[in-house]
């Protein structure tokens, strides 16, 4: 080789290395790693099923079943390995934890190390999720419901490398409560500082459902942090839109916080208590937040026509908020949540999704730096333009990609007054201060960033003049009662809204039918509810009424909804000929064309008429190509007709969008297997097995889908692949063997299933009923089959469920959980506390290892006004078990305190740590009660120092966990401390605490009364001790007035339509509190006889009313 050629070769070689290096730097890496993180353990989910108990969660129904309650959180910290799926390019890095709900656990700007999505250094769960455990930080996918039920459960996932060099992580699940499917495809591209999240919600059921969707994005905050809504946002609202305030400068009392002097609530430091601010009437495609100290922030981009919601949530920068945040992390600091909602602008705010409908949208997040905030943003860049001191304006640009030749322009009108050519990238922002006239309105200026090479405008911004907000929007009010609504249409719409938001529509629908028994909308809506609940005969009746009116005088109905739903009902009743006729008529309505033909194809497939089924499924897909259930059925039909090439093409197209659709992956396996491609078949089976992660519900969902298509061989093969002991899977295997005619095998499988433990197995599919009924036809004494039938049906048809549980204990008298479930049903559904109690007692007699039994039974004892001694009896000898659950332990401490054994209660409390529970303050209550009552015991004995010691220990810090029902407990604690100091003749300290007892920690300016509960009595008493009788009497009179008001109200009027957490208060408890309030008011006014009568009545109504009892006994 000549010298010249050697030199040329070396240069080419070096150039190749450099080019490869550039490519390597620019590429996206996707890795699956194990991270070892400090972790607080969560106990395995409860063995007991938790059915609906009329509780609210985040403003909607708290329905836990068929999930397991996972709210027992240990205070033991361990090091634990967590799987992390990591995406990284040269600008940003992010990690997804599929075992923690599939959340984006963190995202980091590599150019400066800033975590633009909050990274929690510890996995420290708290009871904030729908089922319990929830971890702060990251981006939580709040799908279907806020803080969804599976937020702390493992998710399905898949990894994909794309042709353009980008890489994608798919996360998803089929959610069991609604059997709807969702997935998120998180994609990172080379040379971009943003990541994309494409979200899909798919309703693979024949029912109309509703859903909520919010991406819950946490960011690190401090005194310099500001949440940024677009400049056009001038108003913010609260949950349910029941309050409004101006934004960003609030001049209202908003959620008990006084901003009337004008407070910029966009800054974290200025909002001391927890608050939610939802942007009102979002008109732009961006929002985010900015740390002005670190000069870094976070931007979200999404089409505001779809992503209508932008929300700021914060615990608050005050003491109580920070007490709470300390329970959620140890080293990661405070955070805010800058959430974004798709098809929703509030919480709760649910959107309808029709049968087999798919909704898909894209969102983007990226870091921003060094531009002091932003006024406009898109996927390419962000811009800031705002006035500074004197005649200066700040102009700043951030770009999500490198632009080597960019040009910045600033115009006044059409005149360019500033121009600069720059190189800009995620590493290098632009910021400059420019001189303009001091008096010039910024709306006269516009600015833009251009790519010089393409002459494309990357981003532009011109400030707009905003008209001042006059009156704020009218807050949403609680709906009128049905009788108050004159219009039948408004009645229906109100009921429909209630149903949409997972509240009770029955009263409104019933009132419609009283006035018009054949109202088509209402009969269809009620029929749909019965259909979803598996009550097919009643559903059929209501659909028939609607259809009769719609088709009166031989009319063709304007909507096919009732016909379609009736067809689905008839199909479920195995009335196939009637179903076919009805579904074809429903298909005449374009809105139900696809859904009707899908149902028809299923019928034909089950009848083995594969050619006809294929024609019908093609018709279904002709108007809804996004229905993956139809795609999967089509592939199966093509495979069965030996069209392997066509089947594979069908599958591959759909798998591009959802590689976690197990039906499609299984079809790929079966196509390869049946076409003789053994190697591909093994690869596809390995892929399927990994994706399904041996999760029993994945196998059941896939098998049931095949069964619904009449494909029993495929269903059987799928269920046999599951590695584990699932009684429901084995019941299905028995059902399938019976279908095959293998009676002996079916009998043995049913026997095996009936002998497996029922603990933590919560069946929910209506299709399971047929399998269990078949098992009972083999063995009518299969108690567990009846037990499971009751579980499936309790939230749907409670009377029938209870009858099944009654059969369960007849045939399996040792089945403790069935007794417990009967206790639940007799109390919750039949509202018969006395009837429920012995069944709980029997459950504990059979199995005293379930801590939740004690909490549930003690609640019944309390409602039944059972003697305190009897209540104590269930806890004796069971301390170890009871201590496992906070609610059971709280009940025990409460009973001990009521029984006058405060010393024992305080002893038991030593060393006990409780997990944080949002919306619940009982833990703080029982600690204070135990310490105060023990202090009063010493006070009565004139041992004032010991009394003081315990009164001081009652100073339990408050958290943002909900208010005490009785009012501000600090009034009471400080009053008793003052009494102790007075008894010890320490006048200075006594006066200090009496003064503290008069201070309202969180004044509520919206409240008409000066009192908030009977604890205000101790505020009044403190005023008396300070010699201010006028203020004291004002409080006492207000207590009497409040008590009278509450006694004159009924429970329905006092229940809160906008309640976010908890359930409706029992009537006896509510009235007992009302008598206590009035009684203490009278006591303060020295009306001793009236006070004694009221306090006595309070204790008669509730033997658990501790402070009515103490004040009646006058122990101090």
Coordinates of C-alpha atoms in Angstrom, one line a residue, residues 25 48 59 61 77 96 127 313 391-392 394 432 466 487 499 549 584 631 684 786 817 903 1116:
X25 CA -23.6 9.2 21.8
X48 CA -61.0 -11.1 53.2
X59 CA -65.0 12.1 45.3
X61 CA -67.2 5.4 44.9
X77 CA -37.2 -0.6 56.4
X96 CA -40.2 3.0 34.8
X127 CA -52.5 4.7 52.5
X313 CA -52.0 19.8 44.1
X391 CA -36.8 49.5 30.8
X392 CA -35.6 45.9 30.5
X394 CA -36.2 39.3 29.6
X432 CA -30.9 38.1 27.1
X466 CA -56.5 39.9 29.1
X487 CA -88.7 18.4 33.8
X499 CA -74.3 7.3 37.2
X549 CA -92.0 2.7 22.5
X584 CA -79.1 -7.3 13.1
X631 CA -59.0 -8.2 15.4
X684 CA -43.8 -16.7 20.5
X786 CA -71.4 -21.1 46.5
X817 CA -64.9 -16.2 55.5
X903 CA -53.4 3.3 81.4
X1116 CA -62.5 17.4 86.6

